XYZ file of C-alpha atoms in Angstrom:
684
model
C -31.932 -46.393 -38.950
C -30.589 -44.123 -36.278
C -26.769 -43.820 -35.994
C -25.204 -45.966 -33.337
C -24.739 -44.220 -30.028
C -21.877 -45.281 -27.864
C -22.958 -47.031 -24.690
C -24.014 -46.308 -22.080
C -25.677 -43.150 -23.407
C -29.174 -43.768 -24.777
C -31.329 -41.462 -26.871
C -34.109 -41.660 -24.296
C -31.810 -40.306 -21.613
C -31.649 -36.999 -23.470
C -35.350 -36.586 -22.753
C -34.810 -37.391 -19.093
C -32.007 -34.883 -18.798
C -33.863 -32.072 -20.556
C -37.039 -32.725 -18.584
C -35.447 -32.706 -15.154
C -33.207 -29.720 -15.992
C -35.999 -27.569 -17.406
C -38.343 -28.298 -14.507
C -35.560 -27.593 -12.032
C -34.725 -24.268 -13.675
C -38.388 -23.231 -13.770
C -38.848 -24.524 -10.220
C -42.166 -25.990 -11.349
C -43.466 -28.635 -13.696
C -43.860 -32.373 -14.073
C -40.635 -34.301 -14.654
C -41.984 -37.775 -13.887
C -44.092 -38.349 -16.993
C -41.416 -37.349 -19.560
C -38.820 -39.451 -17.752
C -41.154 -42.432 -17.691
C -42.289 -42.132 -21.322
C -38.859 -41.463 -22.804
C -38.429 -44.865 -24.476
C -42.002 -44.844 -25.736
C -41.270 -41.493 -27.362
C -37.964 -42.676 -28.818
C -39.589 -45.678 -30.477
C -42.398 -43.608 -31.945
C -40.506 -40.526 -33.107
C -37.450 -42.223 -34.562
C -39.002 -45.327 -36.087
C -42.686 -44.818 -36.865
C -43.908 -41.225 -36.877
C -43.945 -39.728 -40.405
C -43.315 -36.040 -39.893
C -41.170 -33.272 -41.293
C -39.676 -30.846 -38.770
C -39.107 -28.336 -41.586
C -42.827 -28.277 -42.459
C -45.043 -29.000 -39.441
C -48.157 -28.262 -41.541
C -47.472 -30.936 -44.172
C -51.018 -32.226 -44.810
C -50.182 -35.937 -44.834
C -48.010 -35.976 -41.709
C -48.835 -38.336 -38.893
C -50.455 -36.511 -35.984
C -49.050 -36.814 -32.475
C -51.015 -35.753 -29.414
C -49.632 -35.638 -25.888
C -52.939 -35.991 -24.063
C -51.307 -36.034 -20.631
C -50.176 -32.507 -21.318
C -48.645 -31.881 -17.897
C -45.732 -33.916 -19.246
C -45.041 -31.074 -21.673
C -41.267 -31.322 -21.424
C -41.566 -34.618 -23.252
C -42.893 -32.990 -26.409
C -40.608 -29.970 -26.102
C -37.595 -32.255 -25.811
C -38.811 -34.308 -28.776
C -39.417 -31.288 -30.987
C -36.033 -29.830 -30.141
C -34.144 -33.075 -30.627
C -35.804 -34.103 -33.880
C -35.170 -30.763 -35.584
C -38.194 -28.507 -35.178
C -37.885 -24.751 -34.741
C -37.488 -24.946 -30.992
C -33.982 -23.904 -29.961
C -32.415 -24.856 -26.645
C -32.858 -21.306 -25.413
C -36.633 -21.886 -25.419
C -36.229 -25.023 -23.313
C -34.238 -22.946 -20.850
C -37.250 -20.620 -20.661
C -39.675 -23.424 -19.789
C -42.838 -22.038 -18.177
C -41.676 -18.429 -18.535
C -43.659 -15.512 -19.931
C -43.943 -15.505 -23.739
C -41.680 -18.517 -24.192
C -42.413 -21.213 -26.755
C -42.439 -23.752 -23.930
C -45.483 -22.980 -21.788
C -46.464 -25.164 -18.846
C -48.828 -27.221 -21.004
C -48.495 -27.599 -24.789
C -50.318 -24.895 -26.757
C -51.072 -25.090 -30.466
C -49.962 -21.990 -32.324
C -47.247 -21.266 -29.746
C -44.843 -24.119 -30.409
C -44.042 -25.426 -33.867
C -45.040 -29.095 -34.048
C -47.656 -29.038 -31.273
C -50.905 -30.282 -32.803
C -53.325 -29.329 -30.026
C -53.483 -27.648 -26.658
C -53.606 -30.217 -23.886
C -53.847 -30.049 -20.145
C -57.458 -30.835 -19.221
C -56.987 -34.596 -19.121
C -58.767 -36.747 -21.659
C -59.406 -33.994 -24.159
C -56.193 -34.598 -26.085
C -57.325 -38.184 -26.546
C -60.668 -36.891 -27.808
C -58.888 -34.511 -30.185
C -56.894 -37.468 -31.496
C -60.130 -39.344 -32.207
C -61.332 -36.301 -34.151
C -58.076 -36.188 -36.114
C -58.294 -39.882 -36.947
C -61.913 -39.450 -38.003
C -60.938 -36.565 -40.283
C -58.195 -38.661 -41.849
C -60.617 -41.507 -42.561
C -63.273 -39.227 -44.046
C -60.843 -37.215 -46.157
C -59.342 -40.443 -47.486
C -62.799 -41.704 -48.408
C -63.627 -38.378 -50.021
C -60.434 -37.606 -51.958
C -58.447 -40.805 -52.507
C -58.717 -42.534 -55.846
C -57.504 -45.947 -57.054
C -53.689 -45.828 -57.177
C -53.726 -42.344 -55.644
C -53.597 -42.243 -51.841
C -53.640 -38.516 -51.240
C -54.599 -38.964 -47.582
C -52.862 -41.793 -45.739
C -51.510 -41.133 -42.267
C -51.838 -42.248 -38.658
C -52.806 -40.465 -35.470
C -50.847 -41.314 -32.325
C -51.669 -40.228 -28.797
C -49.925 -40.657 -25.465
C -52.271 -40.962 -22.496
C -51.847 -41.533 -18.796
C -53.982 -42.916 -15.999
C -55.613 -39.522 -15.537
C -56.782 -39.366 -19.168
C -58.403 -42.788 -18.868
C -60.082 -41.936 -15.581
C -61.839 -38.971 -17.160
C -65.321 -39.795 -18.407
C -64.620 -38.285 -21.797
C -62.222 -41.159 -22.489
C -65.158 -43.562 -22.438
C -67.257 -41.334 -24.696
C -64.665 -40.959 -27.418
C -63.001 -44.369 -27.291
C -66.349 -46.111 -27.501
C -67.182 -44.096 -30.615
C -63.713 -44.637 -32.110
C -64.180 -48.378 -31.743
C -67.672 -48.269 -33.234
C -66.446 -46.286 -36.255
C -63.416 -48.589 -36.587
C -60.821 -45.839 -36.787
C -58.002 -48.205 -37.705
C -55.277 -45.568 -38.051
C -55.627 -44.411 -34.462
C -52.933 -45.736 -32.108
C -52.995 -44.776 -28.435
C -50.026 -45.492 -26.171
C -50.982 -45.779 -22.504
C -48.309 -44.819 -19.998
C -49.338 -47.379 -17.385
C -47.245 -46.264 -14.420
C -49.866 -46.691 -11.694
C -49.258 -43.243 -10.203
C -51.257 -40.021 -10.156
C -50.926 -36.885 -8.049
C -52.484 -38.486 -4.983
C -50.391 -41.644 -5.127
C -51.002 -45.220 -6.291
C -54.032 -45.302 -8.565
C -54.942 -48.865 -7.591
C -56.849 -47.318 -4.694
C -59.234 -45.418 -7.022
C -58.637 -46.765 -10.535
C -58.745 -50.538 -10.602
C -60.306 -51.034 -14.039
C -59.138 -53.806 -16.311
C -58.166 -51.329 -19.001
C -57.351 -53.965 -21.599
C -60.764 -55.590 -21.317
C -62.418 -52.186 -21.329
C -60.850 -51.304 -24.673
C -61.448 -54.734 -26.111
C -65.124 -54.202 -25.267
C -64.990 -50.934 -27.249
C -63.799 -52.889 -30.281
C -60.122 -51.957 -30.053
C -57.042 -54.064 -30.576
C -54.928 -54.237 -27.428
C -51.168 -54.778 -27.386
C -49.220 -55.114 -24.135
C -45.628 -54.071 -23.514
C -44.388 -55.583 -20.258
C -41.432 -53.197 -20.110
C -42.158 -49.774 -21.530
C -38.505 -48.842 -21.088
C -37.448 -51.361 -23.720
C -37.267 -49.388 -26.962
C -37.231 -52.526 -29.095
C -40.324 -53.876 -27.348
C -42.221 -50.615 -27.863
C -41.079 -50.507 -31.494
C -42.356 -54.047 -32.035
C -45.682 -53.174 -30.366
C -46.140 -50.146 -32.619
C -45.408 -52.251 -35.690
C -47.954 -54.783 -34.465
C -50.485 -52.023 -33.800
C -50.223 -50.757 -37.370
C -50.502 -54.303 -38.702
C -53.534 -55.127 -36.543
C -55.208 -51.868 -37.481
C -54.828 -52.633 -41.172
C -55.899 -56.271 -40.854
C -58.848 -55.889 -38.485
C -59.994 -52.337 -39.119
C -59.813 -51.292 -35.483
C -58.002 -48.670 -33.416
C -55.261 -49.980 -31.160
C -54.313 -49.400 -27.536
C -50.679 -50.117 -26.684
C -50.321 -50.597 -22.922
C -46.779 -49.783 -21.832
C -45.891 -50.680 -18.263
C -43.528 -47.967 -17.081
C -42.021 -46.394 -13.991
C -42.784 -42.731 -13.434
C -39.563 -40.757 -13.118
C -37.516 -43.664 -14.465
C -33.842 -43.099 -13.680
C -34.292 -41.062 -10.495
C -32.750 -43.245 -7.765
C -34.935 -42.356 -4.775
C -38.229 -40.962 -6.152
C -38.863 -43.040 -9.283
C -42.124 -44.940 -9.055
C -43.625 -42.525 -6.518
C -45.955 -39.544 -6.615
C -43.051 -37.362 -5.411
C -41.748 -37.145 -8.975
C -45.113 -36.341 -10.523
C -45.401 -32.579 -10.200
C -42.328 -31.097 -8.543
C -38.666 -30.516 -9.382
C -36.324 -33.330 -8.427
C -33.913 -31.041 -6.597
C -30.199 -30.616 -7.213
C -29.157 -33.658 -5.181
C -31.583 -36.066 -6.892
C -30.706 -34.677 -10.322
C -27.009 -35.294 -9.676
C -27.795 -38.820 -8.541
C -29.966 -39.381 -11.631
C -27.171 -38.259 -13.942
C -24.880 -40.749 -12.308
C -27.448 -43.533 -12.389
C -28.240 -43.201 -16.112
C -24.684 -42.431 -17.153
C -25.348 -38.895 -18.371
C -22.175 -36.904 -17.675
C -23.217 -33.710 -19.466
C -24.120 -30.400 -17.796
C -27.694 -29.025 -17.868
C -29.102 -28.311 -21.315
C -26.149 -29.838 -23.119
C -26.753 -32.592 -25.673
C -23.830 -34.349 -27.416
C -23.748 -34.232 -31.199
C -24.025 -38.011 -31.458
C -27.326 -37.909 -29.593
C -28.591 -35.084 -31.804
C -27.643 -37.176 -34.820
C -29.570 -40.134 -33.471
C -32.705 -38.064 -32.966
C -32.558 -35.893 -36.106
C -35.588 -36.488 -38.324
C -35.097 -33.660 -40.806
C -33.673 -35.758 -43.620
C -36.178 -38.580 -43.215
C -39.022 -36.079 -42.909
C -38.005 -34.161 -46.021
C -37.790 -37.411 -47.974
C -41.217 -38.577 -46.782
C -42.802 -35.266 -47.735
C -41.034 -35.190 -51.096
C -42.408 -38.636 -51.893
C -45.888 -37.485 -50.943
C -45.510 -34.313 -53.007
C -44.587 -36.414 -56.029
C -47.699 -38.481 -55.427
C -49.777 -35.312 -54.969
C -48.469 -33.860 -58.248
C -49.522 -37.023 -60.075
C -52.927 -36.801 -58.408
C -53.268 -33.126 -59.354
C -52.436 -33.860 -62.978
C -55.241 -36.387 -63.162
C -57.709 -34.749 -60.770
C -56.927 -31.005 -60.803
C -60.238 -29.829 -59.329
C -60.067 -32.306 -56.460
C -56.443 -31.409 -55.712
C -57.227 -27.688 -55.595
C -60.256 -28.321 -53.391
C -58.213 -30.456 -51.016
C -55.579 -27.772 -50.556
C -58.205 -25.053 -50.115
C -59.870 -27.009 -47.390
C -56.656 -27.973 -45.619
C -55.830 -24.263 -45.425
C -59.299 -23.473 -44.084
C -59.996 -20.948 -46.830
C -63.501 -20.172 -48.058
C -64.356 -20.348 -51.782
C -63.418 -17.211 -53.673
C -67.048 -16.305 -54.395
C -68.327 -16.900 -50.877
C -68.956 -13.262 -49.965
C -71.227 -12.770 -52.972
C -73.058 -16.022 -52.313
C -73.528 -15.114 -48.650
C -75.092 -11.782 -49.573
C -77.557 -13.532 -51.873
C -78.475 -16.061 -49.189
C -79.239 -13.324 -46.677
C -81.331 -11.369 -49.188
C -83.249 -14.479 -50.216
C -83.994 -15.291 -46.582
C -85.285 -11.768 -46.047
C -87.499 -11.962 -49.110
C -88.938 -15.303 -48.052
C -90.155 -13.765 -44.772
C -90.921 -17.049 -43.001
C -92.181 -17.503 -39.474
C -90.520 -20.650 -38.146
C -88.577 -21.769 -35.086
C -84.982 -20.578 -35.222
C -83.849 -24.219 -35.008
C -85.740 -24.747 -38.286
C -84.270 -21.545 -39.707
C -80.859 -22.964 -38.778
C -81.569 -26.143 -40.727
C -82.559 -24.039 -43.716
C -79.278 -22.139 -43.453
C -77.349 -25.406 -43.173
C -79.133 -26.817 -46.222
C -78.054 -23.806 -48.277
C -74.497 -23.646 -46.952
C -73.567 -27.322 -47.356
C -74.048 -26.955 -51.112
C -71.433 -24.228 -51.177
C -69.123 -25.606 -48.491
C -68.453 -29.343 -48.868
C -66.213 -29.124 -45.798
C -69.224 -28.658 -43.536
C -69.678 -31.797 -41.443
C -72.687 -31.953 -39.133
C -73.782 -34.070 -36.232
C -75.757 -34.281 -33.033
C -75.520 -35.865 -29.608
C -78.544 -38.114 -30.199
C -80.908 -35.214 -30.844
C -80.781 -34.892 -34.617
C -84.567 -34.751 -34.947
C -84.674 -31.917 -32.408
C -81.503 -29.997 -33.266
C -82.121 -30.163 -37.022
C -78.427 -30.514 -37.783
C -79.113 -32.789 -40.745
C -80.462 -31.959 -44.169
C -82.352 -33.727 -46.963
C -80.362 -36.494 -48.583
C -77.360 -36.345 -46.244
C -75.612 -39.649 -45.608
C -74.533 -40.627 -42.106
C -70.967 -41.586 -41.218
C -70.813 -45.322 -40.594
C -68.220 -48.020 -40.144
C -67.810 -50.222 -43.174
C -66.145 -53.560 -43.817
C -63.518 -51.885 -46.016
C -63.115 -48.676 -44.108
C -65.366 -45.840 -43.110
C -68.509 -45.168 -45.106
C -68.324 -41.535 -46.072
C -71.058 -39.226 -44.919
C -71.507 -35.652 -43.739
C -73.532 -36.289 -40.611
C -72.198 -37.928 -37.458
C -74.408 -39.607 -34.896
C -72.315 -38.908 -31.811
C -74.697 -40.670 -29.444
C -75.328 -39.221 -26.000
C -71.807 -37.831 -25.757
C -71.987 -34.026 -25.564
C -68.492 -33.553 -24.142
C -66.978 -36.108 -26.468
C -68.715 -34.532 -29.456
C -67.367 -31.081 -28.648
C -63.792 -32.313 -28.149
C -63.882 -34.535 -31.254
C -65.032 -31.534 -33.283
C -62.030 -29.622 -31.946
C -59.771 -32.406 -33.178
C -61.396 -32.367 -36.608
C -60.936 -28.623 -36.904
C -57.304 -28.916 -35.791
C -56.637 -31.631 -38.368
C -57.930 -29.477 -41.186
C -60.234 -30.289 -44.063
C -63.590 -29.968 -42.298
C -65.767 -27.345 -40.675
C -67.492 -29.367 -37.947
C -70.793 -28.479 -36.309
C -72.824 -30.398 -33.770
C -76.026 -30.030 -31.834
C -77.616 -30.613 -28.459
C -80.005 -28.767 -26.151
C -78.622 -25.509 -24.773
C -78.965 -26.769 -21.204
C -76.601 -29.622 -21.999
C -73.879 -27.252 -23.117
C -72.828 -27.701 -19.492
C -71.621 -31.180 -20.375
C -69.389 -29.858 -23.140
C -68.290 -26.658 -21.424
C -64.563 -27.313 -21.139
C -64.271 -28.376 -24.772
C -66.065 -25.168 -25.752
C -63.472 -23.278 -23.748
C -60.638 -25.182 -25.388
C -61.977 -24.386 -28.865
C -62.056 -20.712 -27.909
C -58.553 -20.880 -26.442
C -57.215 -22.571 -29.587
C -59.162 -20.252 -31.949
C -60.752 -23.194 -33.738
C -63.668 -22.747 -36.136
C -66.353 -25.096 -34.834
C -70.069 -24.383 -34.582
C -72.302 -25.490 -31.722
C -75.994 -25.630 -32.494
C -77.755 -25.287 -29.143
C -81.516 -25.600 -29.526
C -84.423 -25.415 -27.057
C -82.893 -22.281 -25.671
C -85.198 -21.208 -22.839
C -88.376 -21.931 -20.923
C -89.865 -22.150 -24.405
C -88.920 -25.830 -24.121
C -92.049 -26.059 -22.019
C -93.219 -29.385 -20.668
C -89.772 -30.938 -20.237
C -89.384 -28.727 -17.191
C -86.494 -27.035 -15.374
C -83.930 -29.784 -15.963
C -84.099 -29.018 -19.660
C -84.791 -25.274 -19.584
C -81.882 -22.906 -19.988
C -81.743 -20.038 -17.538
C -78.106 -19.127 -16.932
C -76.611 -20.674 -20.051
C -76.783 -17.830 -22.557
C -75.162 -15.385 -20.178
C -72.505 -17.808 -19.001
C -71.503 -18.724 -22.558
C -71.098 -15.035 -23.355
C -68.456 -14.848 -20.634
C -66.114 -17.286 -22.420
C -63.468 -15.208 -24.203
C -63.393 -15.685 -27.976
C -66.585 -17.756 -28.088
C -69.013 -15.905 -30.334
C -72.602 -16.354 -29.150
C -75.655 -15.636 -31.310
C -79.276 -15.757 -30.184
C -81.243 -14.863 -33.318
C -84.816 -13.601 -33.379
C -85.938 -14.881 -36.798
C -84.824 -16.471 -40.068
C -82.764 -13.470 -41.152
C -80.755 -13.260 -37.953
C -80.289 -17.030 -37.985
C -78.829 -16.932 -41.488
C -76.630 -13.998 -40.487
C -75.440 -15.953 -37.454
C -74.497 -18.936 -39.585
C -72.658 -16.731 -42.066
C -70.740 -15.080 -39.235
C -69.804 -18.496 -37.821
C -68.577 -19.788 -41.162
C -66.660 -16.608 -41.943
C -64.652 -16.632 -38.708
C -61.026 -17.194 -39.723
C -59.509 -20.616 -39.202
C -56.337 -21.228 -37.220
C -54.289 -24.207 -38.402
C -50.953 -24.994 -36.759
C -48.792 -21.898 -36.479
C -51.085 -19.981 -38.853
C -53.145 -18.355 -36.097
C -55.941 -15.890 -36.788
C -58.429 -13.987 -34.664
C -61.167 -16.530 -35.224
C -62.783 -19.140 -33.044
C -65.916 -21.129 -32.265
C -69.519 -20.007 -32.433
C -72.544 -20.987 -30.361
C -75.994 -20.604 -31.909
C -78.814 -20.449 -29.347
C -82.019 -21.462 -31.071
C -85.676 -21.739 -30.202
C -87.989 -24.691 -30.174
C -91.050 -22.504 -30.787
C -91.881 -20.455 -33.876
C -90.543 -16.901 -33.947
C -92.291 -14.239 -36.046
C -90.421 -12.841 -39.016
C -89.498 -9.175 -38.706
C -89.489 -7.097 -41.884
C -86.306 -5.108 -42.556
C -85.176 -2.532 -45.069
C -82.164 -3.243 -47.259
C -80.108 -0.955 -45.030
C -81.240 -2.645 -41.823
C -80.495 -6.046 -43.365
C -76.833 -5.095 -43.693
C -76.699 -4.042 -40.048
C -77.579 -7.477 -38.637
C -73.950 -8.575 -39.023
C -72.945 -5.892 -36.489
C -74.433 -7.978 -33.676
C -76.657 -5.197 -32.331
C -78.730 -2.727 -34.318
C -81.948 -0.684 -34.287
C -84.510 -3.139 -35.533
C -87.469 -0.802 -35.228
C -87.180 2.902 -34.604
C -89.740 4.864 -32.636
C -92.561 6.462 -34.592
C -93.068 10.198 -34.507
C -90.822 13.212 -34.731
C -89.871 13.507 -31.088
C -87.421 10.623 -31.157
C -87.123 7.643 -28.861
C -87.395 8.254 -25.134
C -85.995 4.831 -24.287
C -84.549 1.696 -25.861
C -85.716 -1.886 -25.408
C -82.863 -4.364 -25.967
C -83.904 -7.930 -26.737
C -82.614 -11.196 -28.169
C -84.144 -14.285 -29.699
C -87.753 -15.041 -28.844
C -88.015 -11.924 -26.687
C -87.580 -9.565 -29.648
C -91.239 -10.203 -30.451
C -92.131 -9.127 -26.903
C -90.112 -5.948 -27.339
C -91.965 -5.095 -30.560
C -95.316 -5.681 -28.914
C -94.263 -3.560 -25.931
C -93.227 -0.808 -28.349
C -96.748 -0.799 -29.759
C -98.322 -0.684 -26.298
C -96.144 2.251 -25.311
C -96.795 4.079 -28.568
C -100.503 3.891 -27.812
C -99.728 5.794 -24.609
C -97.612 8.341 -26.432
C -94.280 6.892 -25.289
C -91.847 6.484 -28.170
C -89.204 3.766 -27.815
C -86.815 2.040 -30.159
C -86.317 -1.726 -30.332
C -82.711 -2.861 -30.432
C -82.092 -6.433 -31.450
C -78.792 -7.717 -30.093
C -78.340 -11.263 -31.402
C -74.597 -11.244 -30.586
C -73.284 -9.146 -27.719
C -69.657 -10.030 -28.452
C -69.932 -8.926 -32.088
C -71.698 -5.717 -31.039
C -68.985 -4.990 -28.479
C -66.347 -5.178 -31.225
C -68.021 -2.452 -33.283
C -66.597 1.056 -33.278
C -67.709 3.477 -30.599
C -69.696 5.561 -33.074
C -71.842 2.591 -34.081
C -72.466 1.509 -30.522
C -73.448 5.052 -29.575
C -75.810 5.289 -32.546
C -77.620 2.157 -31.401
C -77.588 2.923 -27.674
C -77.090 6.687 -27.271
C -75.575 7.941 -24.065
C -78.244 8.996 -21.616
C -81.098 7.082 -23.269
C -82.907 4.950 -20.650
C -82.740 1.257 -21.439
C -84.644 -1.932 -20.680
C -83.311 -5.359 -21.626
C -85.473 -8.458 -21.983
C -84.274 -12.046 -22.290
C -85.673 -15.336 -20.995
C -82.722 -15.959 -18.695
C -80.733 -14.505 -15.820
C -80.746 -10.742 -15.568
C -77.319 -9.804 -14.156
C -75.447 -9.881 -17.475
C -77.659 -7.227 -19.054
C -76.774 -4.487 -16.611
C -73.647 -4.143 -18.728
C -75.904 -2.442 -21.292
C -78.719 -0.925 -19.252
C -76.634 0.329 -16.314
C -77.772 0.438 -12.724
C -80.568 2.859 -13.613
C -82.001 0.617 -16.314
C -84.204 -2.432 -15.934
C -83.970 -6.059 -16.999
C -86.949 -8.332 -17.568
C -85.809 -11.922 -17.235
C -85.790 -15.012 -15.037
C -83.577 -15.478 -11.992
C -85.124 -18.767 -10.892
C -85.371 -22.176 -12.499
C -88.293 -22.925 -14.777
C -91.369 -25.094 -14.464
C -92.989 -27.874 -16.434
C -95.897 -26.490 -18.452
C -96.771 -25.403 -21.989
C -94.480 -22.630 -23.191
C -97.217 -20.002 -23.424
C -98.239 -20.580 -19.825
C -94.633 -20.356 -18.668
C -93.895 -17.033 -20.364
C -96.984 -15.559 -18.706
C -96.163 -17.156 -15.329
C -92.641 -15.721 -15.310
C -93.722 -12.279 -16.426
C -92.190 -12.418 -19.868
C -95.000 -10.490 -21.526
C -95.268 -7.327 -23.579
C -97.205 -5.703 -20.759
C -94.404 -6.367 -18.256
C -91.806 -5.016 -20.651
C -93.878 -1.879 -21.280
C -94.301 -1.358 -17.557
C -90.538 -1.727 -17.015
C -89.978 1.071 -19.533
C -92.449 3.350 -17.795
C -90.822 2.622 -14.450
C -87.455 4.013 -15.568
C -88.753 7.122 -17.363
């Protein structure tokens, strides 16, 4: 129990004071949400949340996600007050350059922040992913009398989060999968930036979530700590009894405590001003100057002792588990750290060599499935899925079990049927990666990457190792027509910083792409590495295998390399740069030009971002200065002038596609060996 605090000072008022003072000092921010959710936060952090401020990466901690991330001063105040490594000086530097208190919470910047939030609804989706990871890890590692994995995921959401379409995608799935250890607290204050939400958000939220299969608990007064505490206790009880996630609806007043602006949009996203802050201090009985917290309040908030005890108890349990199941314990810790098996590099080399020796001509989506089938045997943390396109994306493998809801908890599997929820899938995968223990990958058509775009960006921003399998990558999709044919997508994805994009030309490059994706370093909590997500752009149609020497095989990992050098002693007069299905066109064009006495080299560039990271000497060896260049890709042309210059040429498509068989479309749009050969001759 928290020490008694002399009236009229309340623990929650410390949050209000810190929030309004920090926003005022920064002259920007959102004071209303932290002030309105203060009692909700007090009830959760002091009475229910199992966490250890001294070890924010403790594997069995409860996860907390502030989905309405604009209310960032709430979590900064909480982390500071409960004992995390976030000194008051950092709160004074709220929203300032290189502070640990950025405008929206950022994982890896602030100790105790579980995910980066700001784009509304995605934090909620991340929380679903975390809860799903907890359920699956428990099913995978727990043994009778040994609960290695046993924790809850809590999320705070606002009206904005629940207005976003992604909230429907992920909450529907969470209900279907019966994620009973997920508890979401809804800050029901009726206000968004534009004013009273009743004019544009009149849903019956309780009925909506009941329809998803959630428990719903109402708190008439979200400023009553005891009422919120009781609701959280009920939520945990209902989750355990009924096997469902729970929504706790807390009716609150935005900016609670501010005498003239509470309950209005005026307190949403602007400082209160000196006069209103003074009036608020008087109204809530907070006589202390800015950024000053009395020791009694600190004592009431401090969770270091309780957190250390909770972790020590878990460690004792873990030690008993490890004594009985040493291999499982070691595997669990390896996976929670995101480390690859010690022998992975050697295994990867063998896989690439075996793929080269097999010399198969298949669609790269099929080559991807073959790579997955090999990798899942080595990496049990790999967890696949698809947005209702499993039979097209080939993200499953022989014998894999699907994740399903069971009467006694989740039925363990390694493939998730996400349903038609591309955005939700991408954001859930982010949450799973953030939780630790799994390497998630999911599939859809490349064109529909548009649906998941912001979650892709968030994965890149957070440096999370997730893999997106985007199949049907061009007009090669054929008869489905322009709505399904990717034109601008490959180039636009390449523009996302830290997203590694691969468009492989055959089985070898596909295996290399998968190995590169898996080998990207993981970032968990404050342990941040220069890794991130990967997008694999894969064909529907068969792509011919290209023979390579042992030396050339090693060069694939560089992202761009000379696949076929020009014949003859005179050396190449030009270079043809190609990716994916168009590499075959480049090779055919090389033959046509050779017949005319024009020697050219074929450069395969499956990953432009990986190639760009190579040293200058390598890049110059592949694309020598002064060598005329032609690029060919079944997509928009503008991106490729980065490599061919203004004097070079690009063979591509700058219009939308058509509905017709793939062969007819490639000819119609001029994606032929003859056109590529002519483009070379035009620049010589």
